[in-house]
Amino acid sequence: MTEPTQTVPARTRVAPSPTGDPHVGTAYQALFDVAWARKTGGRFVLRIEDTDRARTVEGSEQLIYSDLAWLGLAPDEGPQNPGECGPYRQSERLPLYRQYAEQLIEQGHAYYCWCSPERLAQLRADQAASKTSQTGYDRCCLGLTRDERAKLPGFSPDPVVRMLVPDDVDLEFTDAIRGQVHTPRPDDQVILKADGFPTYHLAVVVDDHLMGITAAVRGEEWISSTPKHLLLYKWLGWTPPAIAHMPLLRNTDKSKISKRKNPAARLEWFREAGYLPEALLNFLELLAYPPVHPDTEVQSFDEFVACFDWAKVNTTGPIFDLAKLNWLNGAYLRQLSDDELAHRIVTYWEQTGEPGAADPRARAVVAQAAPIIRERLTTLADAAPMIGFLLTPDAALGMDDDALATLPPNADQVLDAAQEVLAGLDDFRADAIQAGLRTALVDGLGLKPKVAFGPVRVALTGRRVSPPLFESAEILGRASCLARLGALRARLSA
């Protein structure tokens, strides 16, 4: 097995199954694949492992393409942009797997197995009941012809192909991340199913070899299967790639992250929740790799690529802590220019079907509001509720109960004074609005700022807490401000 080297252009791959929304683990693995390919001037390949036909979900493959592109991890080769090593869907490569399975049978390294599913289930149950240390397939079919096996119980007319694991199989291998690894002895693994589709074990070896993959990156759950794969490489006369097993992503309770238990396991969830792709990449990098900079965890993907080294990957199961992602996402949002932040918000609205995305006036409001909400945003999803009052017609503005409860006894007096000030301003910009209201309410009425400006905030926004008041008033404009102040004043008099 070769060692990864920076001097040779690497060919890496990610091979997700189209069985639903892409798993965040696909992106987690792909970013390391892409980093190594770019670091060495190589290529990143996308292969679709669609051999489990019963679990294949329509539309899942397209989501894989779009999610990787969203993250900036689009492949150099794949079903959408094929190179010389295609086809890139395993379902289109079935003759290749059959060819090599038959070659292994002819060489004596594999054999047909006609055991029925019922017999295999009973075998597993018997082994569990007896608590025997010898588990796995019992080689009932080894050395038998079809006719000989048909005379025995538990026969199925459609055979699978099993590899014949020798007693002296090498159980140690060198992992690019973990160094020397020792594994349990494998049993006679099925490599070709009765329907002609390969199992992962045969397909990954055949495809990685024929596609020229030099570094095979996968999750640590495959460590125990590696001796089987290395046997297949040996039997077929091929040099195996460097193999790296990434630590599994884990929930805060240390359990393996799964789409059934954690919505954040779905890669689409991050797009739906309004996270920036560059923040998500940064977050995933830090789960298994030390920060690029000693004084901050914010780093670009290019910076990550430039310093990438397999020896620095942490093998401890990383905890998927969204608090860290929220902090990173906020940091990235604050780095965006005003125009770029407004663009990201509107683009997010387009993707999520927010009504304001198609309204030119709403887009203009977003452009004006972006600078005043930037520091308050954690995700792009926060923008719509935060500036909703700026997009709501004056007559339709609602008042939160907790906001109304904060109004002081002299709120009517404050509102009257505020209307008079705003109606008479020649310059309706934030600084002038603040100066005018401060003179009238703080100096004129002798109120503390919190008491003075509270009723104005409630009138203009309907809330107790809002983006900066005077900038919000400028965005609303004089007419809307006067209408809203008047509406709350009338409500208090009713």
Short mmCIF file of C-alpha atoms in Angstrom, two decimals:
data_model
loop_
_atom_site.label_atom_id
_atom_site.label_comp_id
_atom_site.label_asym_id
_atom_site.label_seq_id
_atom_site.Cartn_x
_atom_site.Cartn_y
_atom_site.Cartn_z
CA MET A 1 0.00 0.00 0.00
CA THR A 2 1.46 3.33 -1.06
CA GLU A 3 1.92 6.32 1.23
CA PRO A 4 0.34 9.65 0.24
CA THR A 5 2.96 12.02 -1.10
CA GLN A 6 2.72 15.67 -1.99
CA THR A 7 4.99 15.30 -5.01
CA VAL A 8 2.55 13.10 -6.94
CA PRO A 9 -0.77 14.58 -8.19
CA ALA A 10 -3.40 12.74 -6.18
CA ARG A 11 -6.68 11.35 -7.45
CA THR A 12 -9.23 11.30 -4.64
CA ARG A 13 -12.90 10.43 -4.63
CA VAL A 14 -16.08 10.61 -2.65
CA ALA A 15 -18.69 7.95 -3.35
CA PRO A 16 -22.08 8.71 -1.74
CA SER A 17 -25.19 6.61 -2.17
CA PRO A 18 -28.32 8.36 -3.54
CA THR A 19 -30.56 7.06 -0.76
CA GLY A 20 -32.07 10.36 0.42
CA ASP A 21 -30.82 13.78 1.41
CA PRO A 22 -27.01 13.78 1.32
CA HIS A 23 -25.39 13.18 4.69
CA VAL A 24 -23.17 15.88 6.19
CA GLY A 25 -20.51 13.18 6.35
CA THR A 26 -20.31 13.32 2.56
CA ALA A 27 -19.19 16.95 2.76
CA TYR A 28 -16.92 16.19 5.72
CA GLN A 29 -15.07 13.52 3.74
CA ALA A 30 -15.16 15.43 0.45
CA LEU A 31 -13.44 18.51 1.87
CA PHE A 32 -10.41 16.39 2.84
CA ASP A 33 -10.47 14.71 -0.58
CA VAL A 34 -10.57 18.08 -2.32
CA ALA A 35 -7.89 19.54 -0.06
CA TRP A 36 -5.46 16.75 -0.88
CA ALA A 37 -6.23 16.83 -4.60
CA ARG A 38 -5.67 20.60 -4.75
CA LYS A 39 -2.59 20.48 -2.53
CA THR A 40 -0.95 18.03 -4.94
CA GLY A 41 -2.31 19.43 -8.20
CA GLY A 42 -4.49 16.35 -8.68
CA ARG A 43 -8.17 15.67 -9.35
CA PHE A 44 -11.26 15.00 -7.25
CA VAL A 45 -13.74 12.39 -8.49
CA LEU A 46 -17.41 11.92 -7.64
CA ARG A 47 -18.70 8.36 -7.96
CA ILE A 48 -22.32 7.44 -7.30
CA GLU A 49 -22.70 4.17 -5.39
CA ASP A 50 -26.21 3.26 -6.51
CA THR A 51 -26.03 -0.52 -6.15
CA ASP A 52 -28.64 -0.66 -3.39
CA ARG A 53 -31.60 -0.27 -5.73
CA ALA A 54 -34.23 -0.75 -3.03
CA ARG A 55 -33.02 2.29 -1.11
CA THR A 56 -32.31 4.60 -4.05
CA VAL A 57 -34.39 7.80 -3.81
CA GLU A 58 -35.36 9.82 -6.86
CA GLY A 59 -33.78 13.27 -6.84
CA SER A 60 -31.09 12.32 -4.31
CA GLU A 61 -28.32 12.27 -6.90
CA GLN A 62 -29.16 15.82 -8.01
CA LEU A 63 -29.00 16.96 -4.39
CA ILE A 64 -25.50 15.48 -4.11
CA TYR A 65 -24.40 17.55 -7.10
CA SER A 66 -26.00 20.77 -5.90
CA ASP A 67 -24.83 20.48 -2.29
CA LEU A 68 -21.21 19.82 -3.25
CA ALA A 69 -21.32 22.74 -5.69
CA TRP A 70 -22.85 24.99 -2.99
CA LEU A 71 -19.91 24.15 -0.73
CA GLY A 72 -17.36 24.80 -3.47
CA LEU A 73 -16.48 21.09 -3.60
CA ALA A 74 -17.70 20.33 -7.12
CA PRO A 75 -15.82 17.34 -8.59
CA ASP A 76 -13.33 17.48 -11.45
CA GLU A 77 -14.88 14.26 -12.77
CA GLY A 78 -18.24 12.64 -12.22
CA PRO A 79 -21.54 11.77 -13.88
CA GLN A 80 -22.14 15.40 -14.84
CA ASN A 81 -18.63 16.02 -16.17
CA PRO A 82 -17.22 12.62 -17.15
CA GLY A 83 -13.55 12.02 -17.76
CA GLU A 84 -11.74 8.99 -19.13
CA CYS A 85 -12.60 6.68 -16.22
CA GLY A 86 -16.37 6.51 -16.56
CA PRO A 87 -19.06 5.58 -16.25
CA TYR A 88 -19.26 7.12 -12.79
CA ARG A 89 -22.43 5.38 -11.59
CA GLN A 90 -21.90 1.87 -10.28
CA SER A 91 -25.20 0.69 -11.77
CA GLU A 92 -23.64 1.36 -15.20
CA ARG A 93 -20.54 -0.72 -14.41
CA LEU A 94 -22.10 -4.10 -13.63
CA PRO A 95 -20.27 -6.08 -16.37
CA LEU A 96 -16.95 -5.00 -14.84
CA TYR A 97 -17.85 -6.38 -11.42
CA ARG A 98 -19.09 -9.66 -12.90
CA GLN A 99 -15.86 -9.96 -14.91
CA TYR A 100 -13.62 -9.64 -11.89
CA ALA A 101 -15.82 -11.82 -9.67
CA GLU A 102 -15.56 -14.62 -12.23
CA GLN A 103 -11.81 -14.09 -12.47
CA LEU A 104 -11.52 -14.55 -8.71
CA ILE A 105 -13.61 -17.75 -8.90
CA GLU A 106 -11.36 -19.13 -11.63
CA GLN A 107 -8.28 -18.33 -9.53
CA GLY A 108 -9.74 -20.13 -6.49
CA HIS A 109 -10.08 -16.92 -4.46
CA ALA A 110 -13.90 -16.88 -4.53
CA TYR A 111 -16.78 -19.34 -4.74
CA TYR A 112 -20.54 -19.52 -5.34
CA CYS A 113 -22.81 -19.68 -2.31
CA TRP A 114 -26.39 -20.95 -2.67
CA CYS A 115 -27.43 -20.59 0.96
CA SER A 116 -30.89 -19.10 1.37
CA PRO A 117 -31.49 -15.97 3.48
CA GLU A 118 -33.41 -18.15 5.93
CA ARG A 119 -30.47 -20.50 6.44
CA LEU A 120 -28.08 -17.61 6.96
CA ALA A 121 -30.43 -16.02 9.49
CA GLN A 122 -30.67 -19.31 11.39
CA LEU A 123 -26.88 -19.68 11.29
CA ARG A 124 -26.45 -16.25 12.87
CA ALA A 125 -29.08 -17.04 15.49
CA ASP A 126 -27.43 -20.35 16.38
CA GLN A 127 -24.01 -18.72 16.69
CA ALA A 128 -25.43 -16.01 18.92
CA ALA A 129 -27.24 -18.54 21.10
CA SER A 130 -24.14 -20.72 21.54
CA LYS A 131 -21.97 -17.64 22.18
CA THR A 132 -19.29 -19.17 20.00
CA SER A 133 -16.21 -17.15 19.19
CA GLN A 134 -16.37 -18.45 15.63
CA THR A 135 -18.93 -16.29 13.83
CA GLY A 136 -19.59 -15.53 10.19
CA TYR A 137 -20.32 -17.80 7.25
CA ASP A 138 -19.59 -21.51 7.81
CA ARG A 139 -18.50 -22.30 4.22
CA CYS A 140 -21.33 -24.72 3.68
CA CYS A 141 -21.13 -24.21 -0.11
CA LEU A 142 -17.36 -24.23 -0.48
CA GLY A 143 -16.22 -26.96 -2.91
CA LEU A 144 -19.76 -28.00 -3.87
CA THR A 145 -21.36 -27.89 -7.31
CA ARG A 146 -24.82 -26.41 -7.73
CA ASP A 147 -26.39 -29.87 -7.91
CA GLU A 148 -24.55 -31.07 -4.81
CA ARG A 149 -25.61 -28.02 -2.84
CA ALA A 150 -29.22 -28.35 -4.04
CA LYS A 151 -29.52 -31.64 -2.18
CA LEU A 152 -28.84 -29.94 1.15
CA PRO A 153 -31.29 -27.86 3.22
CA GLY A 154 -31.46 -24.08 2.85
CA PHE A 155 -30.79 -23.96 -0.89
CA SER A 156 -31.41 -20.86 -3.05
CA PRO A 157 -31.25 -21.20 -6.84
CA ASP A 158 -29.68 -17.75 -7.26
CA PRO A 159 -26.17 -17.80 -5.83
CA VAL A 160 -24.00 -15.03 -4.47
CA VAL A 161 -20.22 -14.94 -4.84
CA ARG A 162 -18.10 -15.04 -1.69
CA MET A 163 -14.39 -14.37 -1.36
CA LEU A 164 -12.35 -17.19 0.19
CA VAL A 165 -10.43 -15.54 3.00
CA PRO A 166 -7.27 -17.53 3.75
CA ASP A 167 -6.28 -18.51 7.27
CA ASP A 168 -3.09 -16.48 7.04
CA VAL A 169 -4.78 -13.25 5.94
CA ASP A 170 -2.74 -10.19 6.92
CA LEU A 171 -4.69 -8.30 9.59
CA GLU A 172 -2.42 -5.26 9.73
CA PHE A 173 -2.20 -2.30 7.36
CA THR A 174 -0.84 1.24 7.33
CA ASP A 175 -3.41 4.00 7.59
CA ALA A 176 -2.45 7.45 6.30
CA ILE A 177 -3.96 9.00 9.44
CA ARG A 178 -3.65 6.32 12.12
CA GLY A 179 -0.40 4.61 11.26
CA GLN A 180 -0.23 0.85 11.80
CA VAL A 181 -3.67 -0.65 12.41
CA HIS A 182 -4.62 -4.20 13.48
CA THR A 183 -8.09 -5.59 12.71
CA PRO A 184 -10.15 -8.69 13.56
CA ARG A 185 -10.14 -11.58 11.13
CA PRO A 186 -12.84 -11.20 8.44
CA ASP A 187 -15.16 -13.94 7.24
CA ASP A 188 -15.93 -14.94 3.66
CA GLN A 189 -17.54 -11.72 2.54
CA VAL A 190 -20.15 -11.64 -0.23
CA ILE A 191 -18.70 -9.65 -3.13
CA LEU A 192 -21.41 -10.18 -5.76
CA LYS A 193 -25.08 -10.38 -4.84
CA ALA A 194 -27.64 -12.71 -6.41
CA ASP A 195 -29.06 -9.85 -8.51
CA GLY A 196 -25.69 -9.25 -10.17
CA PHE A 197 -24.94 -6.07 -8.22
CA PRO A 198 -21.66 -5.93 -6.30
CA THR A 199 -21.32 -5.32 -2.62
CA TYR A 200 -19.30 -2.35 -1.47
CA HIS A 201 -16.20 -4.48 -0.98
CA LEU A 202 -15.77 -5.58 -4.59
CA ALA A 203 -17.07 -2.36 -6.12
CA VAL A 204 -14.79 -0.04 -4.16
CA VAL A 205 -11.69 -2.02 -5.10
CA VAL A 206 -12.55 -2.35 -8.78
CA ASP A 207 -13.66 1.26 -9.13
CA ASP A 208 -10.80 2.81 -7.18
CA HIS A 209 -8.29 0.88 -9.28
CA LEU A 210 -9.87 1.54 -12.66
CA MET A 211 -10.41 5.21 -11.82
CA GLY A 212 -6.79 5.62 -10.76
CA ILE A 213 -7.59 6.64 -7.18
CA THR A 214 -4.37 7.18 -5.22
CA ALA A 215 -5.90 8.08 -1.84
CA ALA A 216 -9.06 6.35 -0.61
CA VAL A 217 -10.64 8.37 2.21
CA ARG A 218 -13.57 6.89 4.15
CA GLY A 219 -15.10 6.64 7.60
CA GLU A 220 -13.53 4.64 10.40
CA GLU A 221 -16.40 2.14 10.31
CA TRP A 222 -14.64 0.57 7.30
CA ILE A 223 -11.38 -0.16 9.15
CA SER A 224 -12.35 -3.78 9.83
CA SER A 225 -13.09 -4.32 6.13
CA THR A 226 -9.70 -3.13 4.91
CA PRO A 227 -7.96 -6.56 5.05
CA LYS A 228 -10.64 -7.90 2.69
CA HIS A 229 -10.04 -5.04 0.28
CA LEU A 230 -6.29 -5.49 0.40
CA LEU A 231 -6.77 -9.18 -0.36
CA LEU A 232 -8.78 -8.29 -3.45
CA TYR A 233 -6.06 -5.90 -4.60
CA LYS A 234 -3.47 -8.63 -4.10
CA TRP A 235 -5.48 -11.31 -5.91
CA LEU A 236 -6.21 -9.04 -8.86
CA GLY A 237 -2.59 -7.98 -9.12
CA TRP A 238 -3.21 -4.30 -8.37
CA THR A 239 -1.40 -1.80 -6.14
CA PRO A 240 -3.78 -0.45 -3.49
CA PRO A 241 -4.11 3.29 -2.93
CA ALA A 242 -3.17 5.02 0.28
CA ILE A 243 -6.04 4.50 2.71
CA ALA A 244 -7.20 7.05 5.28
CA HIS A 245 -10.00 6.44 7.77
CA MET A 246 -11.59 9.64 9.06
CA PRO A 247 -13.02 9.78 12.60
CA LEU A 248 -16.81 9.58 12.68
CA LEU A 249 -18.89 12.65 13.42
CA ARG A 250 -20.69 12.29 16.75
CA ASN A 251 -23.60 13.89 18.56
CA THR A 252 -23.03 15.64 21.87
CA ASP A 253 -23.92 12.35 23.62
CA LYS A 254 -21.05 10.68 21.70
CA SER A 255 -23.43 8.64 19.52
CA LYS A 256 -22.83 8.43 15.78
CA ILE A 257 -24.57 11.29 14.00
CA SER A 258 -27.47 10.05 11.88
CA LYS A 259 -30.27 11.60 9.84
CA ARG A 260 -32.86 9.77 11.94
CA LYS A 261 -31.74 11.33 15.22
CA ASN A 262 -30.21 14.68 14.24
CA PRO A 263 -31.60 17.04 11.57
CA ALA A 264 -28.12 18.53 11.20
CA ALA A 265 -26.96 15.22 9.74
CA ARG A 266 -28.77 16.26 6.54
CA LEU A 267 -26.50 18.41 4.40
CA GLU A 268 -29.56 20.21 3.03
CA TRP A 269 -30.47 21.31 6.56
CA PHE A 270 -27.59 23.77 6.64
CA ARG A 271 -28.77 25.46 3.47
CA GLU A 272 -32.34 25.56 4.75
CA ALA A 273 -31.20 26.99 8.10
CA GLY A 274 -29.29 29.84 6.46
CA TYR A 275 -25.67 28.88 7.08
CA LEU A 276 -22.94 30.15 4.76
CA PRO A 277 -21.09 27.40 2.87
CA GLU A 278 -17.69 28.85 3.78
CA ALA A 279 -18.62 28.80 7.47
CA LEU A 280 -19.78 25.18 7.25
CA LEU A 281 -16.54 24.17 5.54
CA ASN A 282 -14.51 25.95 8.23
CA PHE A 283 -16.55 24.17 10.92
CA LEU A 284 -16.07 20.74 9.34
CA GLU A 285 -12.33 21.34 8.97
CA LEU A 286 -11.99 22.12 12.68
CA LEU A 287 -13.80 18.93 13.67
CA ALA A 288 -10.79 16.83 12.73
CA TYR A 289 -7.95 19.28 12.10
CA PRO A 290 -6.17 21.96 14.18
CA PRO A 291 -6.76 25.64 13.29
CA VAL A 292 -4.56 27.08 10.58
CA HIS A 293 -3.93 30.25 12.60
CA PRO A 294 -2.80 30.18 16.24
CA ASP A 295 -4.99 33.15 17.23
CA THR A 296 -8.29 32.44 15.46
CA GLU A 297 -10.39 29.55 14.21
CA VAL A 298 -11.68 31.50 11.21
CA GLN A 299 -9.83 30.27 8.13
CA SER A 300 -10.46 30.11 4.40
CA PHE A 301 -10.54 26.84 2.53
CA ASP A 302 -7.52 27.94 0.51
CA GLU A 303 -5.61 28.41 3.76
CA PHE A 304 -6.67 24.95 4.88
CA VAL A 305 -5.49 23.44 1.59
CA ALA A 306 -2.12 25.20 1.79
CA CYS A 307 -1.28 23.69 5.20
CA PHE A 308 -2.99 20.31 4.77
CA ASP A 309 -1.12 17.28 6.07
CA TRP A 310 -2.65 13.86 6.76
CA ALA A 311 -0.49 13.52 9.87
CA LYS A 312 -2.35 16.43 11.50
CA VAL A 313 -5.81 14.82 11.26
CA ASN A 314 -7.18 14.09 14.74
CA THR A 315 -8.49 10.54 15.18
CA THR A 316 -10.68 11.36 18.20
CA GLY A 317 -14.37 11.25 17.34
CA PRO A 318 -15.32 14.91 16.83
CA ILE A 319 -18.39 16.28 18.60
CA PHE A 320 -20.85 18.01 16.30
CA ASP A 321 -21.44 21.16 18.36
CA LEU A 322 -23.68 23.64 16.56
CA ALA A 323 -22.75 26.39 19.02
CA LYS A 324 -19.32 26.52 17.37
CA LEU A 325 -20.90 26.62 13.91
CA ASN A 326 -23.24 29.43 14.96
CA TRP A 327 -20.27 31.47 16.19
CA LEU A 328 -18.33 30.84 12.98
CA ASN A 329 -21.31 31.67 10.78
CA GLY A 330 -21.81 34.96 12.60
CA ALA A 331 -18.13 35.77 12.12
CA TYR A 332 -18.36 35.12 8.39
CA LEU A 333 -21.53 37.20 8.07
CA ARG A 334 -19.77 40.14 9.71
CA GLN A 335 -16.92 39.87 7.21
CA LEU A 336 -19.22 40.33 4.21
CA SER A 337 -19.57 43.71 2.54
CA ASP A 338 -22.97 45.40 2.78
CA ASP A 339 -23.77 44.54 -0.83
CA GLU A 340 -22.66 40.93 -0.49
CA LEU A 341 -24.64 40.45 2.72
CA ALA A 342 -27.77 41.83 1.08
CA HIS A 343 -27.18 39.55 -1.91
CA ARG A 344 -26.80 36.50 0.32
CA ILE A 345 -30.00 37.32 2.18
CA VAL A 346 -32.02 37.76 -1.01
CA THR A 347 -30.52 34.60 -2.53
CA TYR A 348 -31.47 32.69 0.61
CA TRP A 349 -35.00 34.05 0.37
CA GLU A 350 -35.20 32.89 -3.24
CA GLN A 351 -34.15 29.38 -2.22
CA THR A 352 -36.59 29.20 0.68
CA GLY A 353 -39.54 30.85 -1.05
CA GLU A 354 -39.63 33.99 1.09
CA PRO A 355 -42.25 36.32 -0.51
CA GLY A 356 -39.96 39.35 -0.39
CA ALA A 357 -37.39 37.74 -2.69
CA ALA A 358 -39.27 38.81 -5.82
CA ASP A 359 -40.30 42.28 -4.59
CA PRO A 360 -37.99 45.10 -5.81
CA ARG A 361 -38.98 47.24 -2.82
CA ALA A 362 -38.11 44.41 -0.42
CA ARG A 363 -34.71 44.00 -2.09
CA ALA A 364 -34.09 47.72 -1.65
CA VAL A 365 -35.03 47.50 2.03
CA VAL A 366 -32.66 44.55 2.51
CA ALA A 367 -29.85 46.58 0.95
CA GLN A 368 -30.54 49.44 3.36
CA ALA A 369 -31.00 47.19 6.40
CA ALA A 370 -27.98 44.91 5.88
CA PRO A 371 -25.52 47.23 7.70
CA ILE A 372 -27.75 47.65 10.76
CA ILE A 373 -28.58 43.96 11.27
CA ARG A 374 -25.16 42.47 10.49
CA GLU A 375 -23.99 42.32 14.11
CA ARG A 376 -27.22 40.66 15.22
CA LEU A 377 -27.28 37.85 12.64
CA THR A 378 -26.31 34.28 13.42
CA THR A 379 -27.69 32.82 10.17
CA LEU A 380 -29.34 34.21 7.06
CA ALA A 381 -32.63 32.86 8.41
CA ASP A 382 -32.52 35.53 11.12
CA ALA A 383 -32.88 38.36 8.61
CA ALA A 384 -36.55 37.96 7.66
CA PRO A 385 -37.99 38.07 11.21
CA MET A 386 -35.52 40.78 12.16
CA ILE A 387 -36.52 43.22 9.40
CA GLY A 388 -40.08 42.05 8.87
CA PHE A 389 -41.45 45.27 10.36
CA LEU A 390 -39.69 47.23 7.60
CA LEU A 391 -41.56 45.25 4.94
CA THR A 392 -44.98 45.19 6.62
CA PRO A 393 -47.62 47.70 5.46
CA ASP A 394 -48.21 50.34 8.15
CA ALA A 395 -51.84 49.32 8.74
CA ALA A 396 -50.87 45.64 9.09
CA LEU A 397 -48.15 46.11 11.70
CA GLY A 398 -48.83 44.00 14.77
CA MET A 399 -47.85 44.80 18.33
CA ASP A 400 -46.21 42.20 20.56
CA ASP A 401 -47.89 41.91 23.95
CA ASP A 402 -44.59 42.11 25.79
CA ALA A 403 -43.76 45.31 23.90
CA LEU A 404 -47.06 46.95 24.82
CA ALA A 405 -46.50 45.94 28.44
CA THR A 406 -43.31 48.04 28.57
CA LEU A 407 -45.04 51.31 27.65
CA PRO A 408 -44.77 53.91 30.44
CA PRO A 409 -47.79 55.87 31.72
CA ASN A 410 -46.75 58.94 29.72
CA ALA A 411 -46.38 57.03 26.42
CA ASP A 412 -49.05 59.22 24.80
CA GLN A 413 -47.06 62.35 25.64
CA VAL A 414 -43.90 60.77 24.20
CA LEU A 415 -45.67 59.76 20.99
CA ASP A 416 -47.16 63.25 20.52
CA ALA A 417 -43.75 64.85 20.90
CA ALA A 418 -42.12 62.33 18.56
CA GLN A 419 -44.73 62.96 15.86
CA GLU A 420 -44.13 66.68 16.09
CA VAL A 421 -40.35 66.25 15.79
CA LEU A 422 -40.42 63.85 12.84
CA ALA A 423 -43.02 65.87 10.97
CA GLY A 424 -40.80 68.95 11.13
CA LEU A 425 -37.41 67.48 10.22
CA ASP A 426 -35.85 68.80 7.02
CA ASP A 427 -33.22 66.04 7.05
CA PHE A 428 -34.78 62.60 7.55
CA ARG A 429 -31.58 60.67 8.11
CA ALA A 430 -30.64 58.64 11.17
CA ASP A 431 -28.35 61.22 12.77
CA ALA A 432 -30.90 64.01 12.40
CA ILE A 433 -33.72 61.77 13.64
CA GLN A 434 -31.71 60.84 16.72
CA ALA A 435 -30.75 64.45 17.46
CA GLY A 436 -34.33 65.68 17.07
CA LEU A 437 -35.87 62.98 19.25
CA ARG A 438 -33.19 63.33 21.91
CA THR A 439 -33.75 67.09 22.13
CA ALA A 440 -37.52 66.71 22.38
CA LEU A 441 -37.81 63.63 24.58
CA VAL A 442 -34.68 63.47 26.73
CA ASP A 443 -33.94 67.16 27.09
CA GLY A 444 -37.47 68.52 26.61
CA LEU A 445 -39.45 65.99 28.65
CA GLY A 446 -36.63 65.15 31.03
CA LEU A 447 -36.82 61.40 30.34
CA LYS A 448 -34.07 58.82 30.43
CA PRO A 449 -33.24 57.57 26.88
CA LYS A 450 -34.63 54.08 27.55
CA VAL A 451 -37.95 55.53 28.68
CA ALA A 452 -37.95 58.22 26.01
CA PHE A 453 -37.27 56.02 23.00
CA GLY A 454 -39.15 52.89 24.11
CA PRO A 455 -42.63 54.02 22.98
CA VAL A 456 -41.17 55.18 19.66
CA ARG A 457 -39.56 51.78 19.11
CA VAL A 458 -42.80 49.97 19.91
CA ALA A 459 -44.75 52.23 17.54
CA LEU A 460 -42.36 51.84 14.63
CA THR A 461 -41.48 48.14 15.00
CA GLY A 462 -44.20 46.57 17.14
CA ARG A 463 -41.47 45.10 19.33
CA ARG A 464 -39.58 45.68 22.52
CA VAL A 465 -36.25 44.82 20.84
CA SER A 466 -35.37 45.71 17.27
CA PRO A 467 -32.50 46.73 15.01
CA PRO A 468 -31.11 50.25 15.69
CA LEU A 469 -34.09 52.58 16.04
CA PHE A 470 -32.96 55.70 14.21
CA GLU A 471 -31.57 53.82 11.20
CA SER A 472 -34.83 51.83 11.08
CA ALA A 473 -36.82 55.08 11.08
CA GLU A 474 -34.75 56.38 8.16
CA ILE A 475 -35.45 53.20 6.17
CA LEU A 476 -39.18 53.40 6.95
CA GLY A 477 -39.37 57.04 5.84
CA ARG A 478 -41.26 59.97 7.27
CA ALA A 479 -44.75 58.94 6.09
CA SER A 480 -44.59 55.44 7.58
CA CYS A 481 -43.07 56.69 10.83
CA LEU A 482 -45.84 59.26 11.31
CA ALA A 483 -48.53 56.73 10.42
CA ARG A 484 -47.20 54.20 12.93
CA LEU A 485 -46.76 56.73 15.71
CA GLY A 486 -50.30 57.92 15.10
CA ALA A 487 -51.68 54.37 15.10
CA LEU A 488 -50.19 53.54 18.51
CA ARG A 489 -51.30 56.93 19.87
CA ALA A 490 -54.86 56.23 18.75
CA ARG A 491 -54.72 52.77 20.29
CA LEU A 492 -53.73 54.23 23.64
CA SER A 493 -56.60 56.71 23.49
CA ALA A 494 -59.23 54.11 22.58
#
